[in-house]
Short mmCIF file of C-alpha atoms in Angstrom, two decimals:
data_model
loop_
_atom_site.label_atom_id
_atom_site.label_comp_id
_atom_site.label_asym_id
_atom_site.label_seq_id
_atom_site.Cartn_x
_atom_site.Cartn_y
_atom_site.Cartn_z
CA UNK A 21 30.04 12.23 -19.84
CA UNK A 22 29.17 8.66 -18.23
CA UNK A 23 29.85 6.67 -21.52
CA UNK A 24 30.65 3.22 -20.18
CA UNK A 25 28.04 0.86 -18.61
CA UNK A 26 28.78 -1.85 -16.29
CA UNK A 27 26.99 -5.26 -16.28
CA UNK A 28 27.19 -6.84 -12.62
CA UNK A 29 26.32 -10.53 -12.39
CA UNK A 30 24.98 -10.80 -8.76
CA UNK A 31 24.38 -14.54 -7.85
CA UNK A 32 22.72 -14.00 -4.69
CA UNK A 33 20.85 -11.19 -2.54
CA UNK A 34 24.23 -10.16 -0.77
CA UNK A 35 26.05 -9.53 -3.94
CA UNK A 36 22.86 -7.47 -4.90
CA UNK A 37 23.31 -5.48 -1.85
CA UNK A 38 27.09 -4.91 -2.23
CA UNK A 39 26.71 -3.33 -5.53
CA UNK A 40 23.97 -1.12 -4.14
CA UNK A 41 25.70 0.25 -1.36
CA UNK A 42 29.12 0.71 -3.92
CA UNK A 43 26.75 2.70 -6.37
CA UNK A 44 24.54 4.78 -3.60
CA UNK A 45 27.81 6.30 -2.30
CA UNK A 46 28.62 7.76 -5.59
CA UNK A 47 24.73 9.47 -5.89
CA UNK A 48 24.62 12.98 -5.16
CA UNK A 49 21.71 15.63 -4.72
CA UNK A 50 19.31 15.92 -7.98
CA UNK A 51 20.29 12.88 -9.18
CA UNK A 52 17.32 10.96 -10.94
CA UNK A 53 17.72 6.96 -11.06
CA UNK A 54 15.34 5.28 -13.31
CA UNK A 55 15.11 1.52 -12.57
CA UNK A 56 13.80 -0.99 -14.90
CA UNK A 57 13.23 -4.60 -14.56
CA UNK A 58 10.42 -7.12 -14.39
CA UNK A 59 8.08 -7.64 -11.52
CA UNK A 60 10.22 -8.99 -8.56
CA UNK A 61 13.28 -8.33 -9.98
CA UNK A 62 14.34 -6.43 -6.79
CA UNK A 63 14.04 -2.69 -7.81
CA UNK A 64 12.36 -1.93 -4.26
CA UNK A 65 15.11 -3.86 -2.60
CA UNK A 66 17.79 -1.73 -4.45
CA UNK A 67 16.18 1.26 -3.19
CA UNK A 68 16.15 0.12 0.00
CA UNK A 69 19.86 -0.32 -0.08
CA UNK A 70 20.37 2.94 -1.76
CA UNK A 71 18.43 4.60 1.13
CA UNK A 72 20.23 2.93 3.76
CA UNK A 73 23.43 4.44 2.50
CA UNK A 74 21.88 7.79 2.07
CA UNK A 75 20.95 7.68 5.92
CA UNK A 76 17.29 7.14 5.44
CA UNK A 77 15.78 5.62 8.42
CA UNK A 78 12.42 5.52 7.49
CA UNK A 79 10.74 1.92 6.58
CA UNK A 80 11.47 1.99 2.71
CA UNK A 81 8.70 -0.06 1.20
CA UNK A 82 6.81 -0.54 -2.12
CA UNK A 83 5.05 2.70 -3.29
CA UNK A 84 3.13 1.07 -5.79
CA UNK A 85 -0.16 2.10 -4.04
CA UNK A 86 0.91 5.46 -2.74
CA UNK A 87 2.85 6.14 -6.04
CA UNK A 88 5.29 8.12 -4.22
CA UNK A 89 6.84 7.84 -1.14
CA UNK A 90 9.33 10.75 0.69
CA UNK A 91 12.22 10.01 2.97
CA UNK A 92 14.52 12.46 4.49
CA UNK A 93 18.13 11.22 4.78
CA UNK A 94 21.19 13.49 4.15
CA UNK A 95 19.19 14.89 1.58
CA UNK A 96 15.43 14.45 0.64
CA UNK A 97 14.60 10.96 -1.24
CA UNK A 98 11.56 10.71 -3.23
CA UNK A 99 10.72 6.93 -4.28
CA UNK A 100 8.22 6.76 -7.28
CA UNK A 101 6.37 3.80 -8.43
CA UNK A 102 4.61 4.40 -11.76
CA UNK A 103 3.14 0.86 -11.75
CA UNK A 104 -0.52 1.71 -11.35
CA UNK A 105 -0.21 4.75 -13.84
CA UNK A 106 -2.16 4.90 -16.67
CA UNK A 107 -0.85 7.75 -18.48
CA UNK A 108 1.59 10.57 -18.77
CA UNK A 109 -1.22 13.12 -17.73
CA UNK A 110 -1.45 11.10 -14.26
CA UNK A 111 2.15 11.47 -14.02
CA UNK A 112 2.01 14.99 -14.23
CA UNK A 113 -1.05 15.17 -11.85
CA UNK A 114 1.11 13.95 -9.15
CA UNK A 115 3.71 16.94 -9.12
CA UNK A 116 6.44 14.64 -10.72
CA UNK A 117 8.21 17.68 -12.57
CA UNK A 118 8.22 19.73 -9.03
CA UNK A 119 9.86 16.54 -7.35
CA UNK A 120 12.51 16.32 -10.24
CA UNK A 121 13.72 20.08 -9.85
CA UNK A 122 13.33 19.92 -5.86
CA UNK A 123 17.00 19.12 -5.39
CA UNK A 124 16.53 15.45 -3.69
CA UNK A 125 17.26 12.20 -5.10
CA UNK A 126 14.59 10.55 -7.22
CA UNK A 127 14.30 6.91 -7.48
CA UNK A 128 11.74 5.47 -10.13
CA UNK A 129 10.33 2.13 -10.20
CA UNK A 130 8.33 1.22 -13.52
CA UNK A 131 9.66 4.55 -15.55
CA UNK A 132 8.08 3.51 -18.77
CA UNK A 133 5.12 5.90 -18.57
CA UNK A 134 6.98 8.71 -17.53
CA UNK A 135 9.78 8.16 -20.16
CA UNK A 136 9.23 11.86 -21.78
CA UNK A 137 9.63 13.68 -18.40
CA UNK A 138 12.72 11.68 -17.31
CA UNK A 139 15.92 13.92 -17.92
CA UNK A 140 18.28 12.89 -20.25
CA UNK A 141 20.92 12.89 -17.62
CA UNK A 142 18.77 10.05 -15.41
CA UNK A 143 20.86 7.22 -14.47
CA UNK A 144 19.16 4.28 -15.96
CA UNK A 145 19.66 0.84 -14.17
CA UNK A 146 18.39 -2.24 -15.62
CA UNK A 147 17.88 -5.62 -13.73
CA UNK A 148 17.46 -8.64 -15.39
CA UNK A 149 16.43 -12.06 -13.43
CA UNK A 150 17.84 -15.38 -14.51
CA UNK A 151 14.80 -17.57 -13.85
CA UNK A 152 15.63 -21.52 -12.60
CA UNK A 153 12.97 -23.88 -12.25
CA UNK A 154 14.82 -25.75 -9.75
CA UNK A 155 14.51 -23.15 -7.31
CA UNK A 156 11.12 -21.39 -5.97
CA UNK A 157 13.06 -17.91 -5.97
CA UNK A 158 15.54 -17.12 -8.42
CA UNK A 159 18.46 -15.25 -6.70
CA UNK A 160 20.63 -14.76 -9.83
CA UNK A 161 20.53 -11.20 -11.35
CA UNK A 162 22.39 -9.03 -14.41
CA UNK A 163 22.35 -5.51 -13.60
CA UNK A 164 23.35 -2.93 -15.88
CA UNK A 165 24.33 0.42 -14.89
CA UNK A 166 26.45 3.39 -15.96
CA UNK A 167 29.87 3.22 -14.38
CA UNK A 168 29.68 6.00 -12.38
CA UNK A 169 33.06 7.47 -10.54
CA UNK A 170 33.69 9.76 -7.70
CA UNK A 171 33.00 13.42 -9.04
CA UNK A 172 31.71 12.46 -12.31
CA UNK A 173 29.93 15.05 -14.47
CA UNK A 174 26.45 14.60 -15.81
CA UNK B 23 -22.41 14.37 18.37
CA UNK B 24 -22.93 14.61 14.47
CA UNK B 25 -19.73 14.33 12.43
CA UNK B 26 -18.88 14.36 8.99
CA UNK B 27 -15.98 12.24 7.77
CA UNK B 28 -13.97 12.92 4.67
CA UNK B 29 -11.58 10.39 2.91
CA UNK B 30 -9.16 11.27 0.04
CA UNK B 31 -6.09 9.86 0.64
CA UNK B 32 -5.76 7.40 -2.40
CA UNK B 33 -8.27 6.77 -4.93
CA UNK B 34 -11.56 6.63 -3.41
CA UNK B 35 -13.45 9.85 -2.73
CA UNK B 36 -15.45 9.15 0.65
CA UNK B 37 -17.68 11.07 2.87
CA UNK B 38 -19.83 9.94 5.68
CA UNK B 39 -22.09 11.00 8.39
CA UNK B 40 -22.07 10.07 11.98
CA UNK B 41 -24.33 10.64 14.76
CA UNK B 42 -23.70 9.54 18.28
CA UNK B 43 -21.96 6.43 16.93
CA UNK B 44 -24.45 5.61 14.55
CA UNK B 45 -23.78 5.57 10.81
CA UNK B 46 -25.92 7.63 8.80
CA UNK B 47 -24.36 7.75 5.42
CA UNK B 48 -21.46 6.45 3.74
CA UNK B 49 -20.80 7.39 0.08
CA UNK B 50 -17.96 6.19 -1.62
CA UNK B 51 -17.12 7.43 -5.16
CA UNK B 52 -16.81 4.20 -7.56
CA UNK B 53 -16.28 4.32 -11.03
CA UNK B 54 -20.21 4.44 -11.34
CA UNK B 55 -20.31 7.37 -9.29
CA UNK B 56 -17.40 9.03 -11.78
CA UNK B 57 -19.85 7.93 -14.45
CA UNK B 58 -22.64 9.58 -12.68
CA UNK B 59 -20.76 12.77 -12.61
CA UNK B 60 -19.88 12.56 -16.19
CA UNK B 61 -16.82 11.30 -17.73
CA UNK B 62 -13.85 8.94 -16.68
CA UNK B 63 -11.59 10.50 -14.59
CA UNK B 64 -7.84 9.70 -14.13
CA UNK B 65 -8.21 7.42 -10.92
CA UNK B 66 -5.28 8.80 -9.07
CA UNK B 67 -5.48 12.50 -9.98
CA UNK B 68 -5.92 14.73 -6.84
CA UNK B 69 -8.01 16.40 -9.82
CA UNK B 70 -10.30 13.63 -9.75
CA UNK B 71 -11.14 14.37 -5.98
CA UNK B 72 -11.80 18.04 -6.44
CA UNK B 73 -14.22 17.32 -9.29
CA UNK B 74 -16.46 14.98 -7.06
CA UNK B 75 -15.61 15.85 -3.53
CA UNK B 76 -18.24 18.46 -2.88
CA UNK B 77 -20.90 16.12 -4.62
CA UNK B 78 -19.84 13.53 -2.53
CA UNK B 79 -20.19 15.39 0.61
CA UNK B 80 -23.49 16.73 -0.48
CA UNK B 81 -24.62 13.26 -1.06
CA UNK B 82 -23.76 12.10 2.08
CA UNK B 83 -25.66 14.87 3.81
CA UNK B 84 -28.69 14.22 1.70
CA UNK B 85 -28.33 10.40 2.49
CA UNK B 86 -28.06 11.01 6.28
CA UNK B 87 -31.13 13.54 5.86
CA UNK B 88 -29.44 16.39 7.33
CA UNK B 89 -28.00 19.79 6.44
CA UNK B 90 -24.44 21.08 6.49
CA UNK B 91 -25.71 23.52 9.54
CA UNK B 92 -26.36 20.34 11.71
CA UNK B 93 -23.08 19.19 11.61
CA UNK B 94 -21.11 19.57 14.74
CA UNK B 95 -17.59 18.21 13.80
CA UNK B 96 -15.54 17.33 11.11
CA UNK B 97 -13.24 14.53 10.43
CA UNK B 98 -10.77 14.40 7.80
CA UNK B 99 -7.76 11.78 6.68
CA UNK B 100 -4.34 13.99 7.13
CA UNK B 101 -1.94 10.93 6.21
CA UNK B 102 -0.89 8.48 5.27
CA UNK B 103 -1.39 8.90 1.67
CA UNK B 104 -0.65 10.93 -1.78
CA UNK B 105 0.02 14.56 -0.91
CA UNK B 106 -2.13 16.16 -3.59
CA UNK B 107 -5.08 13.83 -2.82
CA UNK B 108 -4.67 14.26 0.88
CA UNK B 109 -4.80 18.19 0.47
CA UNK B 110 -8.06 18.36 -1.40
CA UNK B 111 -9.77 16.44 1.36
CA UNK B 112 -7.90 18.69 4.09
CA UNK B 113 -9.05 21.79 2.21
CA UNK B 114 -12.49 20.87 1.98
CA UNK B 115 -12.58 20.11 5.62
CA UNK B 116 -11.11 23.09 6.50
CA UNK B 117 -13.01 25.31 4.39
CA UNK B 118 -16.38 23.95 5.62
CA UNK B 119 -15.19 23.82 9.25
CA UNK B 120 -14.44 27.36 9.03
CA UNK B 121 -17.72 28.47 7.47
CA UNK B 122 -19.53 26.76 9.38
CA UNK B 123 -17.99 27.92 12.68
CA UNK B 124 -17.47 23.88 13.94
CA UNK B 125 -14.37 22.06 14.92
CA UNK B 126 -12.14 19.51 12.77
CA UNK B 127 -10.14 16.80 13.32
CA UNK B 128 -7.30 15.27 11.34
CA UNK B 129 -7.18 11.69 11.43
CA UNK B 130 -4.52 8.81 10.68
CA UNK B 131 -5.88 6.67 7.96
CA UNK B 132 -4.60 3.90 9.52
CA UNK B 133 -6.17 4.43 12.80
CA UNK B 134 -9.40 5.02 11.08
CA UNK B 135 -8.99 1.73 9.47
CA UNK B 136 -9.11 -0.06 13.16
CA UNK B 137 -11.76 2.45 14.12
CA UNK B 138 -14.09 1.03 11.23
CA UNK B 139 -14.34 -2.02 13.90
CA UNK B 140 -16.37 0.37 16.15
CA UNK B 141 -19.10 0.98 13.54
CA UNK B 142 -20.44 -2.61 13.94
CA UNK B 143 -22.89 -3.36 16.53
CA UNK B 144 -20.48 -5.91 18.11
CA UNK B 145 -16.85 -4.96 18.21
CA UNK B 146 -13.77 -5.61 20.58
CA UNK B 147 -13.02 -3.63 23.10
CA UNK B 148 -9.17 -2.92 23.55
CA UNK B 149 -6.94 -4.43 24.31
CA UNK B 150 -6.87 -6.58 21.16
CA UNK B 151 -4.67 -7.22 18.34
CA UNK B 152 -5.73 -5.85 14.95
CA UNK B 153 -4.34 -6.86 11.47
CA UNK B 154 -4.30 -3.99 9.35
CA UNK B 155 -4.21 -5.34 5.64
CA UNK B 156 -4.68 -3.64 2.16
CA UNK B 157 -3.27 -2.04 -1.07
CA UNK B 158 -0.80 0.39 0.66
CA UNK B 159 -0.21 -1.24 4.08
CA UNK B 160 0.31 -4.36 6.18
CA UNK B 161 0.54 -4.44 9.56
CA UNK B 162 -0.04 -6.06 13.09
CA UNK B 163 -1.17 -3.40 16.08
CA UNK B 164 -1.76 -4.05 19.44
CA UNK B 165 -4.60 -1.63 20.42
CA UNK B 166 -4.18 -0.94 24.33
CA UNK B 167 -6.82 1.32 24.41
CA UNK B 168 -8.52 3.33 21.74
CA UNK B 169 -6.16 6.04 20.90
CA UNK B 170 -3.17 4.21 22.24
CA UNK B 171 -1.50 1.81 19.78
CA UNK B 172 1.70 -0.12 19.35
CA UNK B 173 2.80 -1.07 16.02
CA UNK B 174 4.41 -4.54 16.36
CA UNK B 175 5.17 -5.41 12.91
CA UNK B 176 4.81 -4.34 8.99
CA UNK B 177 5.80 -5.14 5.87
CA UNK B 178 9.33 -4.93 4.64
CA UNK B 179 8.36 -4.54 0.94
CA UNK B 180 5.16 -5.16 -0.69
CA UNK B 181 1.72 -4.78 1.08
CA UNK B 182 -0.45 -8.00 0.65
CA UNK B 183 -2.84 -6.32 -1.35
CA UNK B 184 -0.03 -5.15 -3.48
CA UNK B 185 1.13 -8.67 -3.72
CA UNK B 186 -2.54 -9.68 -4.81
CA UNK B 187 -2.46 -6.93 -7.55
CA UNK B 188 0.74 -7.80 -8.87
CA UNK B 189 0.47 -11.59 -9.01
CA UNK B 190 -2.77 -10.94 -10.67
CA UNK B 191 -0.94 -9.11 -13.38
CA UNK B 192 1.71 -11.28 -14.03
CA UNK B 193 -0.97 -14.26 -14.20
CA UNK B 194 -2.51 -12.20 -16.97
CA UNK B 195 -5.71 -11.50 -14.45
CA UNK B 196 -7.56 -8.38 -13.95
CA UNK B 197 -7.17 -5.36 -11.60
CA UNK B 198 -7.69 -5.00 -8.38
CA UNK B 199 -6.12 -8.57 -8.16
CA UNK B 200 -7.63 -9.65 -4.73
CA UNK B 201 -11.18 -10.52 -5.86
CA UNK B 202 -10.11 -12.33 -8.85
CA UNK B 203 -7.44 -14.23 -7.54
CA UNK B 204 -10.06 -15.18 -4.46
CA UNK B 205 -12.53 -16.28 -7.35
CA UNK B 206 -9.91 -18.43 -9.18
CA UNK B 207 -8.50 -19.81 -6.11
CA UNK B 208 -11.52 -21.38 -4.84
CA UNK B 209 -11.72 -24.13 -7.14
CA UNK B 210 -7.66 -24.72 -7.11
CA UNK B 211 -5.67 -27.46 -5.53
CA UNK B 212 -3.61 -26.50 -2.48
CA UNK B 213 -1.31 -29.25 -2.88
CA UNK B 214 -0.36 -28.19 -6.49
CA UNK B 215 2.92 -26.09 -5.76
CA UNK B 216 4.46 -24.53 -2.45
CA UNK B 217 5.29 -21.10 -2.63
CA UNK B 218 7.47 -19.63 -0.14
CA UNK B 219 6.93 -18.24 3.04
CA UNK B 220 8.98 -15.34 4.12
CA UNK B 221 10.96 -16.74 7.58
CA UNK B 222 11.53 -13.29 9.20
CA UNK B 223 12.37 -14.88 12.39
CA UNK B 224 11.05 -14.19 15.68
CA UNK B 225 9.37 -10.77 14.40
CA UNK B 226 5.79 -9.72 13.23
CA UNK B 227 7.15 -8.30 9.94
CA UNK B 228 6.11 -9.46 6.33
CA UNK B 229 7.66 -9.59 3.15
CA UNK B 230 5.81 -10.49 0.31
CA UNK B 231 8.13 -9.43 -2.34
CA UNK B 232 9.92 -12.75 -2.66
CA UNK B 233 6.15 -14.58 -3.02
CA UNK B 234 5.98 -12.43 -6.02
CA UNK B 235 9.02 -13.48 -7.33
CA UNK B 236 8.46 -17.01 -6.68
CA UNK B 237 5.13 -16.86 -8.74
CA UNK B 238 6.97 -15.07 -11.24
CA UNK B 239 9.56 -17.77 -11.51
CA UNK B 240 7.39 -20.56 -11.74
CA UNK B 241 5.24 -18.96 -14.50
CA UNK B 242 8.39 -18.32 -16.62
CA UNK B 243 9.60 -21.95 -16.08
CA UNK B 244 6.60 -23.39 -17.84
CA UNK B 245 4.84 -23.55 -20.99
CA UNK B 246 1.79 -20.78 -21.32
CA UNK B 247 -0.58 -23.89 -21.80
CA UNK B 248 0.44 -25.53 -18.43
CA UNK B 249 0.01 -22.02 -16.51
CA UNK B 250 -3.42 -21.36 -17.99
CA UNK B 251 -4.31 -25.10 -17.42
CA UNK B 252 -3.33 -24.70 -13.64
CA UNK B 253 -4.49 -21.22 -13.42
CA UNK B 254 -6.70 -21.97 -10.46
CA UNK B 255 -4.15 -23.92 -8.63
CA UNK B 256 -1.46 -21.13 -8.76
CA UNK B 257 -3.88 -18.83 -7.55
CA UNK B 258 -4.58 -21.06 -4.77
CA UNK B 259 -1.40 -21.75 -3.83
CA UNK B 260 -0.46 -18.08 -3.99
CA UNK B 261 -3.51 -17.40 -2.01
CA UNK B 262 -2.63 -19.70 0.72
CA UNK B 263 0.66 -18.37 1.25
CA UNK B 264 -0.30 -14.86 2.03
CA UNK B 265 -3.18 -16.06 4.22
CA UNK B 266 -0.68 -18.53 6.11
CA UNK B 267 1.56 -15.89 6.99
CA UNK B 268 -0.77 -13.23 8.03
CA UNK B 269 -2.85 -15.89 10.20
CA UNK B 270 0.29 -16.96 11.52
CA UNK B 271 1.91 -13.83 12.81
CA UNK B 272 -1.38 -12.26 13.90
CA UNK B 273 -2.30 -15.43 15.86
CA UNK B 274 1.25 -15.28 17.68
CA UNK B 275 0.76 -11.40 18.44
CA UNK B 276 -2.44 -12.02 19.92
CA UNK B 277 -1.04 -14.98 22.21
CA UNK B 278 2.23 -12.96 23.18
CA UNK B 279 -0.05 -9.94 23.89
CA UNK B 280 -2.31 -12.15 25.97
CA UNK B 281 -5.74 -10.50 24.02
CA UNK B 282 -8.65 -12.26 23.69
CA UNK B 283 -9.73 -10.71 20.40
CA UNK B 284 -8.52 -10.16 16.86
CA UNK B 285 -9.98 -7.65 14.31
CA UNK B 286 -9.20 -7.65 10.71
CA UNK B 287 -8.97 -3.95 8.94
CA UNK B 288 -8.44 -2.69 5.19
CA UNK B 289 -9.37 -3.96 1.97
CA UNK B 290 -7.85 -7.52 1.95
CA UNK B 291 -9.96 -8.04 5.05
CA UNK B 292 -12.70 -8.65 2.70
CA UNK B 293 -11.00 -11.86 1.42
CA UNK B 294 -13.19 -14.89 2.23
CA UNK B 295 -9.90 -17.21 2.70
CA UNK B 296 -8.34 -15.07 5.05
CA UNK B 297 -11.38 -14.79 7.08
CA UNK B 298 -11.87 -18.26 7.55
CA UNK B 299 -8.41 -19.18 8.36
CA UNK B 300 -8.22 -16.67 10.94
CA UNK B 301 -11.63 -17.62 12.42
CA UNK B 302 -10.40 -21.36 12.48
CA UNK B 303 -7.03 -20.56 13.99
CA UNK B 304 -8.46 -18.02 16.63
CA UNK B 305 -11.27 -20.58 17.46
CA UNK B 306 -8.61 -23.14 17.90
CA UNK B 307 -6.75 -20.66 20.54
CA UNK B 308 -9.98 -19.55 22.01
CA UNK B 309 -9.99 -16.16 20.99
CA UNK B 310 -12.70 -14.36 18.75
CA UNK B 311 -12.14 -12.84 15.54
CA UNK B 312 -13.90 -9.87 14.20
CA UNK B 313 -14.12 -7.73 11.00
CA UNK B 314 -16.33 -4.70 9.80
CA UNK B 315 -18.54 -5.41 6.79
CA UNK B 316 -16.67 -5.11 3.19
CA UNK B 317 -17.88 -1.26 2.78
CA UNK B 318 -16.05 -0.40 6.26
CA UNK B 319 -13.06 -2.40 5.06
CA UNK B 320 -11.99 -0.58 1.76
CA UNK B 321 -11.21 2.97 2.26
CA UNK B 322 -14.30 5.08 3.53
CA UNK B 323 -15.54 7.90 5.26
CA UNK B 324 -17.28 6.37 8.18
CA UNK B 325 -14.02 5.25 9.63
CA UNK B 326 -12.21 8.63 9.30
CA UNK B 327 -15.78 9.84 10.87
CA UNK B 328 -15.52 7.24 13.62
CA UNK B 329 -11.88 8.05 14.57
CA UNK B 330 -12.66 11.68 14.25
CA UNK B 331 -15.78 11.52 16.55
CA UNK B 332 -13.66 9.74 19.36
CA UNK B 333 -11.37 12.62 19.63
CA UNK B 334 -13.85 15.56 18.62
CA UNK B 335 -16.02 14.24 21.57
CA UNK B 336 -13.08 14.83 23.99
CA UNK B 337 -12.89 18.36 22.67
CA UNK B 338 -9.42 17.26 20.99
CA UNK B 339 -9.28 19.19 17.83
CA UNK B 340 -6.77 20.05 15.20
CA UNK B 341 -5.45 23.79 14.34
CA UNK B 342 -6.48 25.10 10.88
CA UNK B 343 -2.50 25.07 10.36
CA UNK B 344 -2.67 21.24 10.01
CA UNK B 345 -0.91 20.19 6.58
CA UNK B 346 -1.07 16.42 4.97
CA UNK B 347 1.71 14.40 6.16
CA UNK B 348 2.05 11.56 3.37
CA UNK B 349 4.10 8.97 5.48
CA UNK B 350 2.29 9.30 8.58
CA UNK B 351 2.83 6.29 11.13
CA UNK B 352 0.28 5.09 13.70
#
């Protein structure tokens, strides 16, 4: 059981990247990772970092328009974005449940609408941005994620 | 050659008939068409494509004034796109081709976008640079000759159209974001705020994720009242940032590749500010810029027929074993 969560304070893109690489190295086939956070909080960037660790060489970009992108790394990686979907029915229509049981790793941006279908064992990551009127782009983030350890059981 | 083109890669179901390069019909199932066919369908469900595809094909044939037995080939999008949606178009195309005893050809959606330019009376001849810019794609491509392409750069994160959609959403504007932001921006002050242009060094790559975050940061650090009062200015400055990088990188590519023509393709190519800025920059560099009419910029069957006819006329056909390729590249 994962009972503890860690809250990482990242002050830069590099620190966020370092967190992502450490986290990704503990992922295994069948994991479902749900990413919560506002527009622009860095969900796609986290998935890019995860995918790099997982050996994905395809271009990883935001799947908002395509809803799901499939990459091949050490195992299949499915990158979802439910931003544009309007109902749970549409989530079912794109075959979400089949992807979940396919043995690959699923990353889900904007998981809210699919909540009833997201497994209880899913790894939930929450990203909070720290807004700052003195800069054009906020670089500070608080990332809350379960404290994964190597060999952890769901 | 009379070719039927079918496009179902995302949320538009479209079919078109092309006869020896002349477009006879181009039917795109918009929400109005959905209503016409009875009931609102979930926008992205492949079921929605299944429900309307045969009617859309039938209407394309009717408007072209031909029967299905007049068809000599079928072109269909086989990727990139949503697997389930692609499968609907592909299955319809295969079924029709098989029953009519005519060849079919799978078409790359992105090649379709750039072949849309061939449907206009005056269009560039290779070599030229094309900027494919839409909700799902943003890339600069060198068209060496028809059928031979080099992707010079693409977006590392969000597509330009997606940046418009998401910025519209965070400003409380409606979907799709492109037209509404363009409308608001028309009366905005370009000097109100300067949003960042991603500096990706000496590449033809794009990044729009940071721009979206910058707009969000701007909005969250000001009062709702201030944001509303300056909505047009914010839209203007956001659009300027997008148009600036698209124009600058496209021009840079055209200069580096020593071409004289630039083409715009994809849904965002409808944006008036992008067209104007690109034209000004091209004029200054002694280049010509081309763009298809709006109905040929957004997803449509005509562009697929255009690309498919190019191959079918050479006898380059696809096997019936062809499957959808959701992440197909140019």
